[in-house]
Short mmCIF file of C-alpha atoms and ligand atoms in Angstrom, two decimals:
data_model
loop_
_atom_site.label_atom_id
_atom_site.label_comp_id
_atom_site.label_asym_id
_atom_site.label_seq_id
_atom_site.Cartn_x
_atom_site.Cartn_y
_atom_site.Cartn_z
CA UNK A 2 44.62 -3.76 -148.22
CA UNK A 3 42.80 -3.05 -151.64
CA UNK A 4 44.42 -0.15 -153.36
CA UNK A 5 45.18 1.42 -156.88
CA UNK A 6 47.74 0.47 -158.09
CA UNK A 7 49.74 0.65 -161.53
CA UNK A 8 53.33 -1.47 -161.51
CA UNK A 9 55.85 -1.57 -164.36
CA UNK A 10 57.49 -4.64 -165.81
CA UNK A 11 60.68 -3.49 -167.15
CA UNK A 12 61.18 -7.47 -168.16
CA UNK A 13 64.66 -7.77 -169.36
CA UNK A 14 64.89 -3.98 -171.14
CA UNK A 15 66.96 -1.32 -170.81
CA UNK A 16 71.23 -0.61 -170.20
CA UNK A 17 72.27 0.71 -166.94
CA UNK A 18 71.97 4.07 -167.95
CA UNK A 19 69.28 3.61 -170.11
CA UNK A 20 67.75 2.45 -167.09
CA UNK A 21 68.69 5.70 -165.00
CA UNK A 22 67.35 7.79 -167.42
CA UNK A 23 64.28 6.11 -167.50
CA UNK A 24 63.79 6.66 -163.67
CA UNK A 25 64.31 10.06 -163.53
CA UNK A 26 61.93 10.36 -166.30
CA UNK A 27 58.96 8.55 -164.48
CA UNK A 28 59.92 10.27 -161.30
CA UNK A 29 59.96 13.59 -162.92
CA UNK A 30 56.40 13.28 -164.86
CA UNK A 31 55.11 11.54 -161.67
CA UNK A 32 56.11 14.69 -159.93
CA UNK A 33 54.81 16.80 -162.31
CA UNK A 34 51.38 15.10 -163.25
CA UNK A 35 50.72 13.50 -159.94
CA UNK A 36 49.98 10.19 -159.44
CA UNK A 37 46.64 10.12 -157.13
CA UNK A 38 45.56 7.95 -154.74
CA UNK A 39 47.45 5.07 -156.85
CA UNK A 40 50.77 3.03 -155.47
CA UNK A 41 53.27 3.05 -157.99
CA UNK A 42 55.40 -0.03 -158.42
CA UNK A 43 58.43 -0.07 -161.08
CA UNK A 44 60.03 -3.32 -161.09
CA UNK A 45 63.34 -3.07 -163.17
CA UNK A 46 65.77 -6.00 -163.55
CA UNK A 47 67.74 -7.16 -160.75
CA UNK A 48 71.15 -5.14 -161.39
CA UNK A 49 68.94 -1.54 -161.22
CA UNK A 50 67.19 -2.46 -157.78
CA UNK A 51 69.63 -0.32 -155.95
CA UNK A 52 69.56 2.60 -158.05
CA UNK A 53 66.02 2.31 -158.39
CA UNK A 54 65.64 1.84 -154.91
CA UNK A 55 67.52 5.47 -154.26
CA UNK A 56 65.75 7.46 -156.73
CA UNK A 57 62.58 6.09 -155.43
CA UNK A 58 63.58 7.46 -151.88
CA UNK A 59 63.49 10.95 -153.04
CA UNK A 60 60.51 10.40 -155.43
CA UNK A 61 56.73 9.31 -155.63
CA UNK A 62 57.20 5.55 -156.52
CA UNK A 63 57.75 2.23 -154.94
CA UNK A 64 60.11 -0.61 -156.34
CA UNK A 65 59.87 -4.13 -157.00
CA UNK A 66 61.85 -7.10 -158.37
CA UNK A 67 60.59 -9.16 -161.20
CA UNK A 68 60.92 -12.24 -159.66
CA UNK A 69 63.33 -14.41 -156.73
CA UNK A 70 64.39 -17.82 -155.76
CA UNK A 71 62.20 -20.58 -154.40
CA UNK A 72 65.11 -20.84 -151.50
CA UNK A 73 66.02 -19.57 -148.99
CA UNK A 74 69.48 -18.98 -149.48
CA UNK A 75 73.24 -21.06 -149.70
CA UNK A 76 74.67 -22.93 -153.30
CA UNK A 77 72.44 -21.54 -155.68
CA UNK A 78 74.79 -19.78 -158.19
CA UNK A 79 72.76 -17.35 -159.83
CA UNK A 80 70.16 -16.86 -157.77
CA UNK A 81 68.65 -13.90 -155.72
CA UNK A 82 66.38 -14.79 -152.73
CA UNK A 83 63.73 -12.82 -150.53
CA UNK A 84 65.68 -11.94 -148.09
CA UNK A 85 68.30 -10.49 -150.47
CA UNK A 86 65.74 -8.34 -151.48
CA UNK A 87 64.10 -6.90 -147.76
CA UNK A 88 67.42 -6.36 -147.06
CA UNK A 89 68.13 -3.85 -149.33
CA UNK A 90 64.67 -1.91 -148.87
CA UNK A 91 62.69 -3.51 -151.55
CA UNK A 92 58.99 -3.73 -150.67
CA UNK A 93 57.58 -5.86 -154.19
CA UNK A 94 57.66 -8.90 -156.40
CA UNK A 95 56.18 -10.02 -159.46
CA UNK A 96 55.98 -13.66 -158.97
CA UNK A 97 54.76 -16.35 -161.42
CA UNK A 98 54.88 -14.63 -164.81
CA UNK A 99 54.07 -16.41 -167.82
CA UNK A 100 57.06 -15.77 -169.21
CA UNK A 101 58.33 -17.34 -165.61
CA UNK A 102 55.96 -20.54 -166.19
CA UNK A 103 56.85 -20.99 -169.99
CA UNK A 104 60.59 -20.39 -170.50
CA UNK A 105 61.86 -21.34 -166.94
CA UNK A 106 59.28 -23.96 -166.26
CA UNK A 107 58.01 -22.77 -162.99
CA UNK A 108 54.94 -24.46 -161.60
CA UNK A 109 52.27 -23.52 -159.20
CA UNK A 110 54.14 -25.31 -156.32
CA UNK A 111 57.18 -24.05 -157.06
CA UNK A 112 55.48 -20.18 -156.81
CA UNK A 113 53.61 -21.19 -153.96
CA UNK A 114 57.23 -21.70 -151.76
CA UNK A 115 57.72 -18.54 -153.49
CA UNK A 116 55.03 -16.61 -151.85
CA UNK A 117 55.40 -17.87 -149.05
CA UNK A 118 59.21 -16.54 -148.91
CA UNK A 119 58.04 -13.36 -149.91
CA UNK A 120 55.53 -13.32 -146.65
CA UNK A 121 58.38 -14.34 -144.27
CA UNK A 122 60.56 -11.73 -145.68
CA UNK A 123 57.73 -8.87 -145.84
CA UNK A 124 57.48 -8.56 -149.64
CA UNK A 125 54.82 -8.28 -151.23
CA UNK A 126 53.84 -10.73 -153.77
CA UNK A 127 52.61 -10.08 -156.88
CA UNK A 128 50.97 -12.82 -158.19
CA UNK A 129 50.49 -13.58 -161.66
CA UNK A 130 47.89 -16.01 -163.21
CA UNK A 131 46.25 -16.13 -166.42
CA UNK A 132 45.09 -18.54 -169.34
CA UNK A 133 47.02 -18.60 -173.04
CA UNK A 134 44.91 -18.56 -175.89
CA UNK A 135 43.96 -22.54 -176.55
CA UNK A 136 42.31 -22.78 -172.80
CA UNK A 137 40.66 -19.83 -173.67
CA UNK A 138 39.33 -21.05 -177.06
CA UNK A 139 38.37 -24.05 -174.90
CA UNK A 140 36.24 -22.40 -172.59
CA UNK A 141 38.87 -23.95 -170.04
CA UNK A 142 40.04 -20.02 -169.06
CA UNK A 143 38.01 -20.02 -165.84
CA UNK A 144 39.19 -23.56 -164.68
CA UNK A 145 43.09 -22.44 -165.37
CA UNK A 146 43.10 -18.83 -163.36
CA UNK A 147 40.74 -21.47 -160.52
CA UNK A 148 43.86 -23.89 -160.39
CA UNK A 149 46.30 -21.68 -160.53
CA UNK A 150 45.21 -19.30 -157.69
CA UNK A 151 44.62 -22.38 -155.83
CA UNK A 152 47.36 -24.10 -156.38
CA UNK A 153 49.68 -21.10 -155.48
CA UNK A 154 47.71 -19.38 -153.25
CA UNK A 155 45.15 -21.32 -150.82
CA UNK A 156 46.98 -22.55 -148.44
CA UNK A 157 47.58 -19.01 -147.08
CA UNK A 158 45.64 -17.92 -144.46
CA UNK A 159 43.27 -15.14 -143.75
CA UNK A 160 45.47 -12.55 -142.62
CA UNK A 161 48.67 -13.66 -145.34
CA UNK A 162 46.08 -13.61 -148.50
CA UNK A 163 45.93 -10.07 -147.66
CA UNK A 164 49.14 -9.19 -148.46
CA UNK A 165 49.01 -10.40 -151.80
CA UNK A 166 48.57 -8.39 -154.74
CA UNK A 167 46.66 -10.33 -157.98
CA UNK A 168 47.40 -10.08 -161.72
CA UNK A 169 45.25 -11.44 -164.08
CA UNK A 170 47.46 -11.58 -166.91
CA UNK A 171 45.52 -13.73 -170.40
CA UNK A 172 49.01 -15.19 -172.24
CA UNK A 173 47.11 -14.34 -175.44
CA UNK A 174 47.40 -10.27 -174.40
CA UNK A 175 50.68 -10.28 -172.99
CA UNK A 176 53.02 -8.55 -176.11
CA UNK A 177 50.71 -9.00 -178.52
CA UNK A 178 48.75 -5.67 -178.79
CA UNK A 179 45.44 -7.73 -178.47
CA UNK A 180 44.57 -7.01 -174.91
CA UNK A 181 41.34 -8.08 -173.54
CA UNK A 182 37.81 -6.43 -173.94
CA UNK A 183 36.74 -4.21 -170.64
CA UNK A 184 34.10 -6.92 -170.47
CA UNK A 185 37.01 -9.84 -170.52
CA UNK A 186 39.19 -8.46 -168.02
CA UNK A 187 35.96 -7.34 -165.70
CA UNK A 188 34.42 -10.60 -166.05
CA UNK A 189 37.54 -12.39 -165.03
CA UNK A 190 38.47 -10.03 -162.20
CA UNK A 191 34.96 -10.82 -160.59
CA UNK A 192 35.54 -14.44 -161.03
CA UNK A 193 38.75 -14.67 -159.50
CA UNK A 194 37.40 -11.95 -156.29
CA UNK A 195 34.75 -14.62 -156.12
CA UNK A 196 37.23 -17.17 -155.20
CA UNK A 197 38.62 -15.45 -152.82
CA UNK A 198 35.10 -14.70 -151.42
CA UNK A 199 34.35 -18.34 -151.13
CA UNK A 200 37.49 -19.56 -149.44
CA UNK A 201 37.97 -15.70 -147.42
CA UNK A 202 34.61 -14.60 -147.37
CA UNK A 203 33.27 -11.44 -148.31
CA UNK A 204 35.54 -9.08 -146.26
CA UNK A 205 38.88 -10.26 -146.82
CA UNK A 206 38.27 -10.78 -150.75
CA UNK A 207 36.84 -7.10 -151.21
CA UNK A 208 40.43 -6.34 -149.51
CA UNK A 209 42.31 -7.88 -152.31
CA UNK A 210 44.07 -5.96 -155.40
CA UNK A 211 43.43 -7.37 -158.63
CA UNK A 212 45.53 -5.91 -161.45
CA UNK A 213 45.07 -6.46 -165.31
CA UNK A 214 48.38 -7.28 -167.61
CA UNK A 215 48.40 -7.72 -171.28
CA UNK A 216 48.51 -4.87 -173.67
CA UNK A 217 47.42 -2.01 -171.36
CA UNK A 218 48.47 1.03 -172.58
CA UNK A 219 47.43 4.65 -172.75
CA UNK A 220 45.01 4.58 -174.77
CA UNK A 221 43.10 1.34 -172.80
CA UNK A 222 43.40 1.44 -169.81
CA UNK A 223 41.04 4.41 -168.50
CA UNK A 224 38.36 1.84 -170.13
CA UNK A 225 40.18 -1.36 -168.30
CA UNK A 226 40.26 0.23 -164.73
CA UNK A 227 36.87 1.57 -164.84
CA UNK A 228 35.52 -1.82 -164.16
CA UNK A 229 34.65 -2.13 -160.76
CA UNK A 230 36.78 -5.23 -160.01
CA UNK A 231 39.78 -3.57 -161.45
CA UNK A 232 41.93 -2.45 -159.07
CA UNK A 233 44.63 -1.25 -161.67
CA UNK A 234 47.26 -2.99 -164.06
CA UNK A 235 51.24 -4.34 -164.46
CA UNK A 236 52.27 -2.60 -167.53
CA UNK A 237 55.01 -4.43 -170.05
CA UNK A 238 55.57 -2.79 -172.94
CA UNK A 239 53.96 0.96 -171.81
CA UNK A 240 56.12 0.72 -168.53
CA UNK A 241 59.32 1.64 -170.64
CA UNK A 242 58.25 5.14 -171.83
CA UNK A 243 57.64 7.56 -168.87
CA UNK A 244 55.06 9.87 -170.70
CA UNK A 245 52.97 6.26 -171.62
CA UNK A 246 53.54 5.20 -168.13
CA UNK A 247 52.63 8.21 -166.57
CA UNK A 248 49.56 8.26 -168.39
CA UNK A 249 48.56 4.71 -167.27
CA UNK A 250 48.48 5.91 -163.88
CA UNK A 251 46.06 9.09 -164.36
CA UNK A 252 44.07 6.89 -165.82
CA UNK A 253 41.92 6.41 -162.95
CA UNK A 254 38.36 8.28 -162.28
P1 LIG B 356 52.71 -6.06 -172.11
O1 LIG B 356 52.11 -4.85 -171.40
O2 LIG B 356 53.94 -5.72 -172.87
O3 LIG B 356 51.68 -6.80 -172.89
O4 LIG B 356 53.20 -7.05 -170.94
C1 LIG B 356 52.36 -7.34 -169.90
C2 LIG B 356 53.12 -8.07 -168.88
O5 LIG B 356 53.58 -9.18 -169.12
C3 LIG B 356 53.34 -7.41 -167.59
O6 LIG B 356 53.84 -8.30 -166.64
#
């Protein structure tokens, strides 16, 4: 279902209490400022899910993991897997990051067993797609975010595509303080909800949430979510000061 919604990714920031802190902060400034009609989604590293996960009990937010294994479960030392994280109450997932793609070399097929854990498991993926800043100086930008949704996405059907949250996330914005125009991000938004409307149709596509990443912060991103195909944004940087973060999420009309 389309909603507001404003999720923070913590990346890999913050100590454990650092990290509990920073919780009680958000939850506290949440409480007192409100937080609307928005969902609010913090995804922390792994080791803070559980914490996270209790403060968020008695508070206004939701929580999320940052990302999970592409199996199901047995010998894979290290890793954390979808059922892991139902189990233990957690609703969210960013999946497909850039920084997921770049430094850990995950491809579109590999995210696409990935969201389709996440759907057996009843968490909610988070999708991430976006260009870097050649394809974009190619005029190539529209082509990537098509092959990448499709690639990691279309073989869902009517009724799983709506359980999927979007973020169009341009690699050139991510970190960088450059975050793209209102007209960028809009332009892209409507492009990728146009996708969905020609595989979906019409009804399931104006269902979807589409969420901007890259350099929102305060000061952007009552501009950003104005646009009428922007359903909100995952928040890097701005996610790890509860005032900033707080203030992303009244930023709505
Ligand atoms: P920044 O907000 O720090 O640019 O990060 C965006 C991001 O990668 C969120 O997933």
């Amino acid at each position: 279902m389309r909603k507001k919604i404003v999720a923070g990714n913590w990346k890999m920031n913050k100590t454990f209490q650092e990290a509990d802190d920073l919780l009680f902060e958000i939850a506290d400034e949440l409480n007192d400022k409100g937080r609307g009609e928005v969902d609010v989604i913090i995804c922390p590293p792994f080791p803070y899910l559980e914490m996270a996960y209790d403060i968020a009990s008695d508070n206004d937010f939701l929580v999320g993991a940052q990302n999970f294994s592409q199996w199901e479960s047995g010998a894979f030392t290290g890793e954390i897997s979808a059922s892991m994280l139902h189990s233990m109450g957690i609703t969210h997932s960013i999946l497909g990051h850039s920084e997921r793609r770049t430094y850990f070399g995950e491809t579109d097929k590999v995210i696409a067993k990935k969201v389709d854990l996440a759907l057996q498991h009843n968490v909610v993926p988070i999708y991430c797609c976006g260009e870097v800043l050649a394809e974009r100086e190619a005029g190539r930008h529209f082509d990537v975010v098509r092959q990448q949704v499709d690639e990691a996405l279309f073989h869902l059907g009517k009724e799983a595509i709506q359980m999927v949250i979007v973020a169009y996330e341009p690699v050139w914005a991510i970190g960088t303080g450059v975050t793209a125009s209102s007209e960028q991000a809009q332009e892209m938004h409507a492009f990728i909800r146009g996708l969905f409307t020609q595989k979906y149709g019409a009804e399931v596509s104006a269902e979807i949430s589409i969420l901007y990443g890259g350099s929102c912060n305060a000061k952007n991103a009552a501009e950003l979510f104005s646009n009428p195909d922007v359903d909100g944004g995952l928040i890097g940087g701005a996610s790890l000061k509860a005032a900033d973060f707080v203030a992303i999420v009244n930023s709505f009309e």
